[in-house]
Each structure stands twice: as C-alpha cells, then as structure tokens.
Short mmCIF file of C-alpha atoms in Angstrom, two decimals:
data_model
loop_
_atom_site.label_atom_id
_atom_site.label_comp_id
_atom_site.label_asym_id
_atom_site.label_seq_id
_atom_site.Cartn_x
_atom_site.Cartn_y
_atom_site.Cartn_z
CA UNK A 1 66.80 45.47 20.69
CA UNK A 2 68.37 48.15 22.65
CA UNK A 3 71.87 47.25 23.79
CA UNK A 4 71.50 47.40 27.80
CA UNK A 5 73.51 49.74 29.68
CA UNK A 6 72.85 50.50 33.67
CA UNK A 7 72.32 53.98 35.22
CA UNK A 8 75.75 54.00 35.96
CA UNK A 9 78.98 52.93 34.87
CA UNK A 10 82.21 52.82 36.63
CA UNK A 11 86.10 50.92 35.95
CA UNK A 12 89.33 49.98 37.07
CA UNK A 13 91.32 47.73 38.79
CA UNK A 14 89.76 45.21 41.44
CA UNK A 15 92.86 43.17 43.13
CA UNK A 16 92.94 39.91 45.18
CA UNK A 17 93.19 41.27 48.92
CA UNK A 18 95.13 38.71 50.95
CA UNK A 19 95.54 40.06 55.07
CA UNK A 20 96.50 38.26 58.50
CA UNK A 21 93.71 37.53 60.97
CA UNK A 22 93.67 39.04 64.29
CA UNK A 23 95.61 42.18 63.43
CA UNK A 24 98.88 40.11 63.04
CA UNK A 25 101.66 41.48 60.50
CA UNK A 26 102.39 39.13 57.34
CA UNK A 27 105.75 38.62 58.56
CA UNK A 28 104.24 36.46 61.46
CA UNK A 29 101.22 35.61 60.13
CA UNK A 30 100.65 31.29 59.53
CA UNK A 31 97.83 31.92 57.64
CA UNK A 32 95.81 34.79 55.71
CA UNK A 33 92.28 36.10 54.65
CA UNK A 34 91.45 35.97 51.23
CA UNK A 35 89.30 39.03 49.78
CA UNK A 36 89.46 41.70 46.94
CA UNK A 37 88.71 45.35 46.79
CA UNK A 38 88.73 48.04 44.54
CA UNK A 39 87.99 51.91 44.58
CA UNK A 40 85.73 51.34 41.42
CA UNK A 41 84.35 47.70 42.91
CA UNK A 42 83.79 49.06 46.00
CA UNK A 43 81.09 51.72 44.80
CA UNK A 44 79.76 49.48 42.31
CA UNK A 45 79.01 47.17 45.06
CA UNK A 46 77.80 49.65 47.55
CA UNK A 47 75.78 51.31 44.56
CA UNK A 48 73.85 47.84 43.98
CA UNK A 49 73.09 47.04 47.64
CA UNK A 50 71.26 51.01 47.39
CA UNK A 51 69.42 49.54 44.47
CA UNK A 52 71.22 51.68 41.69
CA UNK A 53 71.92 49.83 38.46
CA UNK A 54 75.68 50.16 37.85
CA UNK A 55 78.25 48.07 35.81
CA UNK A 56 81.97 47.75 36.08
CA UNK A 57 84.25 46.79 34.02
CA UNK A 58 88.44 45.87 33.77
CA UNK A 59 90.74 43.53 32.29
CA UNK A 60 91.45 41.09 34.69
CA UNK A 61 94.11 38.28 34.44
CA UNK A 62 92.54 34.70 32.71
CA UNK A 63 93.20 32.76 36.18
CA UNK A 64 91.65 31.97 39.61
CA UNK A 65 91.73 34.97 41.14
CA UNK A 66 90.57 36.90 38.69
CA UNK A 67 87.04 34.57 37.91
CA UNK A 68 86.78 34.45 41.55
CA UNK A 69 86.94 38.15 41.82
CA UNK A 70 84.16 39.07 38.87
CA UNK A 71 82.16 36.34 40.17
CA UNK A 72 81.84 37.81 43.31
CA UNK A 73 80.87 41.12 42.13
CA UNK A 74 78.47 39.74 40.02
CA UNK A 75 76.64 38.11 43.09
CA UNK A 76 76.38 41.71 44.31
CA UNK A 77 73.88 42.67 41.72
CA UNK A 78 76.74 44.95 39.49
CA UNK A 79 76.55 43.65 35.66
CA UNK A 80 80.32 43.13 34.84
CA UNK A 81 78.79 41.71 30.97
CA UNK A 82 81.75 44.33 29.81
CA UNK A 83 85.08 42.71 31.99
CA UNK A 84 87.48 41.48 29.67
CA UNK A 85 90.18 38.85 30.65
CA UNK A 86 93.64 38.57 29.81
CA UNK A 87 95.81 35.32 29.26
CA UNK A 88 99.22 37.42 29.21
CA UNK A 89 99.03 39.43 32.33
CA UNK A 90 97.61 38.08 35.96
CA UNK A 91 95.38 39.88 38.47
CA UNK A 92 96.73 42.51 40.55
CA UNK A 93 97.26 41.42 44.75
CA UNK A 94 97.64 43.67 47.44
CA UNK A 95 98.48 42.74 50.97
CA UNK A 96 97.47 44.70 53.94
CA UNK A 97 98.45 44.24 57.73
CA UNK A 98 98.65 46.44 60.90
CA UNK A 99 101.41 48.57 61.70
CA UNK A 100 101.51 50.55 65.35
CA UNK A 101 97.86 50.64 65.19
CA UNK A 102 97.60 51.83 61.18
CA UNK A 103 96.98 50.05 57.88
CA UNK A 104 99.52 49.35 55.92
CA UNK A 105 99.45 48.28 52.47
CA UNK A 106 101.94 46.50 49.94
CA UNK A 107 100.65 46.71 46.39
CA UNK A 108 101.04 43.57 43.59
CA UNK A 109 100.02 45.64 40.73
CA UNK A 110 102.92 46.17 38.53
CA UNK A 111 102.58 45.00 35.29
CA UNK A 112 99.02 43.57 35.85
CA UNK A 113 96.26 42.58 34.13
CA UNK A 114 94.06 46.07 34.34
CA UNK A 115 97.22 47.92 33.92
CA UNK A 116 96.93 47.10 30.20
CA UNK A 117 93.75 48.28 29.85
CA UNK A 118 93.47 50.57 25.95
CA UNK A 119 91.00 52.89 25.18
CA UNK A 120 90.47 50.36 22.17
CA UNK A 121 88.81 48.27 24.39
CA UNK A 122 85.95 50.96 25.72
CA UNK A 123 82.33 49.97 24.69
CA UNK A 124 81.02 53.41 23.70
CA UNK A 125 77.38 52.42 23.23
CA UNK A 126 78.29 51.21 26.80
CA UNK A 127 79.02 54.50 28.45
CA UNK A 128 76.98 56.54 25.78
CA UNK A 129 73.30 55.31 27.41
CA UNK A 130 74.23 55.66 31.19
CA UNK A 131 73.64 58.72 33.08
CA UNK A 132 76.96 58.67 35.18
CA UNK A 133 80.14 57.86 34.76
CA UNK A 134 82.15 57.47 38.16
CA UNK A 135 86.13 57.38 37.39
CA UNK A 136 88.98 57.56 40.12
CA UNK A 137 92.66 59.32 40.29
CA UNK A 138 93.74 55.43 40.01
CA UNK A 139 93.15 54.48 37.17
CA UNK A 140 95.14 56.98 35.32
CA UNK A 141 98.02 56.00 38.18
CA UNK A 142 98.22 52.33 36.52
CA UNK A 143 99.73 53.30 33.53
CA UNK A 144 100.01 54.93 30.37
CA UNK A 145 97.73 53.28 28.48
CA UNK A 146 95.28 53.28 31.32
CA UNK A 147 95.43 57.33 31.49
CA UNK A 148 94.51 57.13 27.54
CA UNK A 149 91.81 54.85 28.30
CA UNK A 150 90.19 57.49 31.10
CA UNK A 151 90.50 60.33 28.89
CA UNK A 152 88.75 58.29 26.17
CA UNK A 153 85.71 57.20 28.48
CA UNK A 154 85.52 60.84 29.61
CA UNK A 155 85.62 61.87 25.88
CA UNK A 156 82.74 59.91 25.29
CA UNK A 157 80.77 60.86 28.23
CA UNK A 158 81.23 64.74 27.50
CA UNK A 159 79.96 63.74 23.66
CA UNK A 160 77.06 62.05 24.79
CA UNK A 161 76.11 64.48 27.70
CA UNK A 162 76.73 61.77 30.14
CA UNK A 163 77.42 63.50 33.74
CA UNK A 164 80.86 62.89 35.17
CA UNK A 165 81.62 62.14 39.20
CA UNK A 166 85.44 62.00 40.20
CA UNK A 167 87.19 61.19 43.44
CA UNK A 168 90.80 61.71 43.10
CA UNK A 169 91.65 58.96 45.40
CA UNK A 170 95.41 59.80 45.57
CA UNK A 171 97.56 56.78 45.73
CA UNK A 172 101.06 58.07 45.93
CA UNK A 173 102.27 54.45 46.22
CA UNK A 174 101.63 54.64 42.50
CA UNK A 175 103.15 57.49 41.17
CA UNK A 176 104.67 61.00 42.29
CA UNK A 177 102.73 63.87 43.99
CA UNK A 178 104.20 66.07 40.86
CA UNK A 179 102.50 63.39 38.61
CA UNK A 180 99.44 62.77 40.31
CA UNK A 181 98.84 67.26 40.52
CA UNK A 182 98.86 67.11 36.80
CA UNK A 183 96.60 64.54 35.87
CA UNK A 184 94.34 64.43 38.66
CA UNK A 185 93.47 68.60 38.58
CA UNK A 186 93.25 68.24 34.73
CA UNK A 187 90.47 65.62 35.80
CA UNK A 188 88.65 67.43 38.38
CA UNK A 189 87.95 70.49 35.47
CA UNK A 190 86.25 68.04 32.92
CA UNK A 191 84.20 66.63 36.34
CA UNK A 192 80.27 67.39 36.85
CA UNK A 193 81.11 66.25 40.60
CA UNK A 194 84.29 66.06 42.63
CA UNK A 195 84.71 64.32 45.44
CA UNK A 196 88.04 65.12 47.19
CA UNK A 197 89.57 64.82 50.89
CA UNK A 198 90.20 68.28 52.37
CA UNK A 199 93.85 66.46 53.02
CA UNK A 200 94.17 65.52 49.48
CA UNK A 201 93.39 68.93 48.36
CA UNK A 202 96.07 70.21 50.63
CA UNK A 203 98.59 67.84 48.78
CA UNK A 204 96.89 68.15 45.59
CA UNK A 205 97.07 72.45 45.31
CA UNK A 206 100.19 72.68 47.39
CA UNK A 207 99.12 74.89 50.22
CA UNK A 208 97.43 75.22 53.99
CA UNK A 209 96.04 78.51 52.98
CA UNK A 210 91.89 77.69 53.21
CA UNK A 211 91.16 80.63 51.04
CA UNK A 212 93.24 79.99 48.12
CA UNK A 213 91.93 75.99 48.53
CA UNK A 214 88.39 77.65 48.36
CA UNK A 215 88.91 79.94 45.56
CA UNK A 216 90.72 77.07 43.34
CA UNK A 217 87.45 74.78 44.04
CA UNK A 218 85.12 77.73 43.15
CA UNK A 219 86.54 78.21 40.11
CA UNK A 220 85.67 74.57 38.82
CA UNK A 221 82.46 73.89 36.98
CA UNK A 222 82.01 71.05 39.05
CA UNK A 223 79.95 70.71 42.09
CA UNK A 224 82.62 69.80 45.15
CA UNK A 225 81.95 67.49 47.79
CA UNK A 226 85.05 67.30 50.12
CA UNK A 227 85.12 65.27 52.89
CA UNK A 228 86.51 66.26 56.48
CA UNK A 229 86.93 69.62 56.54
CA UNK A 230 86.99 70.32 59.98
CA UNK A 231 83.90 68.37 61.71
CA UNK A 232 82.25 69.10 58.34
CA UNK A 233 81.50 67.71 54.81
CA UNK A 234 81.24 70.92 52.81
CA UNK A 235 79.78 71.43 49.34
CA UNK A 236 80.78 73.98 46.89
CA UNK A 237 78.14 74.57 44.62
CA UNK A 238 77.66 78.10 42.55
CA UNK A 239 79.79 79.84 44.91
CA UNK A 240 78.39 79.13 48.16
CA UNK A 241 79.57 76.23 50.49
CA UNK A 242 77.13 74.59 52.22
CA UNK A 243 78.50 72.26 55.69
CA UNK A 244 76.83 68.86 56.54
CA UNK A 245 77.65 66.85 59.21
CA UNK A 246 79.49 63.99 59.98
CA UNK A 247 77.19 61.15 60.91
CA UNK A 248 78.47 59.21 63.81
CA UNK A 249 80.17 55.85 63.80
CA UNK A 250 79.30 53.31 66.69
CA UNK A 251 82.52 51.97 66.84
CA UNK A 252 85.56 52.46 64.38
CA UNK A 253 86.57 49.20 63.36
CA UNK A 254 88.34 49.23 59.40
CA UNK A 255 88.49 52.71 58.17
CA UNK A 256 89.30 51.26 54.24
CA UNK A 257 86.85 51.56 52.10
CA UNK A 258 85.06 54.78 54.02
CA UNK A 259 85.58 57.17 51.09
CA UNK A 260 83.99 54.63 48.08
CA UNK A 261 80.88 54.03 50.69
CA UNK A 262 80.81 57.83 50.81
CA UNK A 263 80.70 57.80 46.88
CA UNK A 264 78.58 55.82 46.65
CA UNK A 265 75.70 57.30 48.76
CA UNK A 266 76.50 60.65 47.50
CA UNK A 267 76.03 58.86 43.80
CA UNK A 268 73.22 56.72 44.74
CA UNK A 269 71.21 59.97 46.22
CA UNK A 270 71.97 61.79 43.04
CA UNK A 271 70.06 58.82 41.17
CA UNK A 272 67.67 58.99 43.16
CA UNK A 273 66.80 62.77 42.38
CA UNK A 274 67.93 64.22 45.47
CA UNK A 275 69.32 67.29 45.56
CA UNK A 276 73.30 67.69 47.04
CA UNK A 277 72.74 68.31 50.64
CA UNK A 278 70.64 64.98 50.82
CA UNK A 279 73.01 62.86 48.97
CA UNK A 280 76.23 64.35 50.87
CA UNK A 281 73.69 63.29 53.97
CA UNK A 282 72.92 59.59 52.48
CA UNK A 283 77.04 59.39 51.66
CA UNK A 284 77.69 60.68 55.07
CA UNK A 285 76.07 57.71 56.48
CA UNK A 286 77.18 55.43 53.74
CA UNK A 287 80.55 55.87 54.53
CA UNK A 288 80.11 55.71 58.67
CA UNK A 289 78.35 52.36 57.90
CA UNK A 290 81.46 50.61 55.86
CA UNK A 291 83.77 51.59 58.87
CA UNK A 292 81.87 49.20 61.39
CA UNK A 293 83.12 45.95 59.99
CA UNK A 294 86.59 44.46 58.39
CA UNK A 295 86.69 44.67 54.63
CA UNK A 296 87.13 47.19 52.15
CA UNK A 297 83.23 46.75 51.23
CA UNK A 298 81.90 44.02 53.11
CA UNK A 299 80.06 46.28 55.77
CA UNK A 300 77.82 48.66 53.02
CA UNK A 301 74.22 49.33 53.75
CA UNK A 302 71.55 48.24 52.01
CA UNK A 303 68.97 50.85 51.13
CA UNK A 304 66.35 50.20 53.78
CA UNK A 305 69.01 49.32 56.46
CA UNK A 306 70.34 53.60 55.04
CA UNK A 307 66.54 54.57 55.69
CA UNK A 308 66.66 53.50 58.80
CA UNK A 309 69.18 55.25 59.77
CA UNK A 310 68.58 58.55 57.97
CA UNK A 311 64.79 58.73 59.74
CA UNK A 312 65.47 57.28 63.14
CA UNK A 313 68.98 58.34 64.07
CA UNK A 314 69.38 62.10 64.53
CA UNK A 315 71.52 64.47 62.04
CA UNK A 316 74.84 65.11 64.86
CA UNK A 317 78.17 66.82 64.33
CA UNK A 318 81.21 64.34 65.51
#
C-alpha cells in the first residue's frame, strides 16, 4: 500500500496562546484564555474547514500543552500522523494583550521544542506525493537547525516537482531585519507562489520607491500575491499585475491571523483549479472572515459558508 500523503503539506511551530479576557493587559489580568496558534496551524486549519486535505507537522514538547495542542488540530480535519514529540525541550507559549488599542505580543519560544527541529527528521515520501508545500519566513527565524530543515523540505519539493507557496511572515521579534532580507529573499526565488505584505516588501527590499519594488517582484519566477497595496491585492504574474479587491469586513474585531486565512483561500482556490484572480478573490474573503471573531483561527470559513459569500455578497473596493 501506498504511503498516504494529503494534497498539501505545511510545518512549523504551533505555541500555547495564553491572553487576558476583556482586552485587559497581563499585568492586571486575574485570569487568562487558553488557546494556540500558529502561521503553519493556522492555514492547515483554515485549509481543512475549505475541504483541502493538508497535514502539518513539528516537534512539539512531550507535555500537556503540547498533546493538547496536536489534538486540537487533529479535530480540525489536518492529519498531524507526521508530529514528532520531544521529552528534552517543552512547547513554545506566547502571550498576547492590548496595548493603546494594538496587539501586543511576548514570545516563549526560545529554546523550544520545534526550535530543534533537523532536516533528519523530514519524511520525504511525505512531501514527495503532495502537490504543495506551504512554508513561512518563521520557521527559518527559529533557529539554525530549523533553516536547514526548510531548505531540505524545499530541496525535496523542487526534486519531486512539488509546487512551492511562501509567505514571508516577517517576525522581527525573532531575528534582525539584516537576517531576515537574506534568508527570506533567498526563499521567495526558489517559491512557485509568494505571498508578501506590500509593508513587508518595503522592509524586506529596503525602499519606498514602487517601481524598483515592482521590478524586484517581476524578476522572480514566482507568481506574487501581495496583500494591501493601496485598496488593492495585486498579482504579479508574467509581467503584468493584475488588482483585486479588498472584500469588506463587517466589523473588525482581531486582526491576527488575517494573513494565514488569506493563505489559505488563495491555497485552497489553487486546489481547487482556479486560476489566480479567483483564488486571490476566495483568500480575499478568507482573510476578511478570520478578522470577525477573537482567535488567531477560530473565526475561518467553512467552504459553503465562503460560497455564500463569494455569490451573494458583491465584489467592493474598501
């Protein structure tokens, strides 16, 4: 028997989310919300719920929160047959409160379970037999050993003609800008699609100048998708950008998790055979969806509760 793999496959680190109710800070906080999230989790979740068949996989640490964590994305439909657990290193936390009005958020990652991750422990027939591998500018961010291990999965991908879909992701709670540029433009050549913030490009190419922003992303093989350029999602495909609009958001409630709902409409259309103008349209609403509750993935769509919005609501600029 065939060893099974899903459509697509997707890693790194899911953490234990821990925040105050009520918008309180920590400092004053008596009691707090437990959760998790993940940039890789999150799309694997919001891939399932659009009926894609994706697996994820990380070390995580061999104690409560970790079980608790894989358990729960298992009871979202993503196969995690591939998570390995560690007895030496513990899950990664993160706490996140309000600050003036924004999010702030205090990472617990150092030194963490999925921070150990080696390329070693990559299941090639794993990766060889999906059709998409989604990777992040975080992983690589985690540590040394965690930047081998994404340049081995994307090794194997390229060998086994398995397409590639990046969103950089930039944490620079993690590492340096100078660091980040390196890695995560070296990255975005060996990408089929890339998936980056017009602000992160900014950061990420050192420069306000639109045109030399444009030229750089023309000169990639991959097909761009960045988000919130102007009122406008613009792809870059073959030379010619393309602008789709935003879709509107009843009410703003948790922008976290926005851009991995994004991905994963945008990745879900492309499994679905539809060309890049309807999946940046099913990622558009994807991602105004996940903004309308609290949670970094609580609040993605199902795929008839997308429908419904792609054939009843009309296609508006912000």
């Amino acid at each position: 028997m065939k060893p099974y793999s899903p459509q697509v496959v997707t890693f790194g680190e899911s953490m234990a989310l821990f925040l105050p109710s009520q918008q309180q800070s920590i400092e004053r906080a008596d009691s707090l919300q437990h959760r998790f999230g993940g940039a890789e989790s999150n799309v694997a979740i919001g891939l399932a719920r659009l009926g894609v068949d994706v697996g994820w996989f990380s070390v995580m640490g061999d104690d409560p929160l970790g079980k608790r964590i894989v358990k729960a994305i298992r009871g979202e439909g993503v196969d995690v047959s591939r998570v390995l657990y560690s007895k030496d290193a513990p899950t990664g936390m993160m706490f996140r409160e309000q600050i003036s009005g924004r999010n702030a958020v205090h990472y617990f990652r150092k030194g963490s379970a999925a921070s150990t991750m080696t390329p070693e422990q990559l299941d090639e027939q794993y990766i060889k037999d999906a059709e998409l591998l989604h990777i992040t500018g975080i992983t690589p961010a985690l540590s040394e050993s965690c930047k081998n291990t994404l340049y081995r999965a994307i090794e194997i991908a390229k060998k086994h003609g398995v397409r590639i879909c990046f969103d950089p992701n930039l944490r620079l709670k993690l590492w340096s800008l100078e660091e980040a540029r390196e890695v995560i433009l070296k990255l975005a050549q060996e990408a089929d699609y890339f998936l980056p913030g017009w602000d992160e490009l900014k950061l990420l190419y050192d420069t306000e100048d639109e045109a030399l922003i444009d030229s750089k992303l023309n000169e990639l093989k991959a097909t761009c998708i960045v988000k919130g350029k102007g009122d406008f999602n613009v792809i870059y495909e073959q030379g010619v950008q393309t602008q789709v609009p935003f879709y509107p958001a009843e009410t703003v409630v948790d922008t976290v998790g926005a851009g991995d709902g994004f991905c994963a409409g945008f990745i879900a259309g492309v499994c679905k055979g539809m060309n890049t103008y309807e999946a940046v349209r099913i990622a558009a609403i994807n991602g105004s969806l996940a903004v309308q509750t609290y949670g970094d993935w609580e609040a993605l769509p199902e795929w008839e509760q997308l429908q419904q919005r792609l054939t009843a609501q009309a296609w508006i600029e912000r």
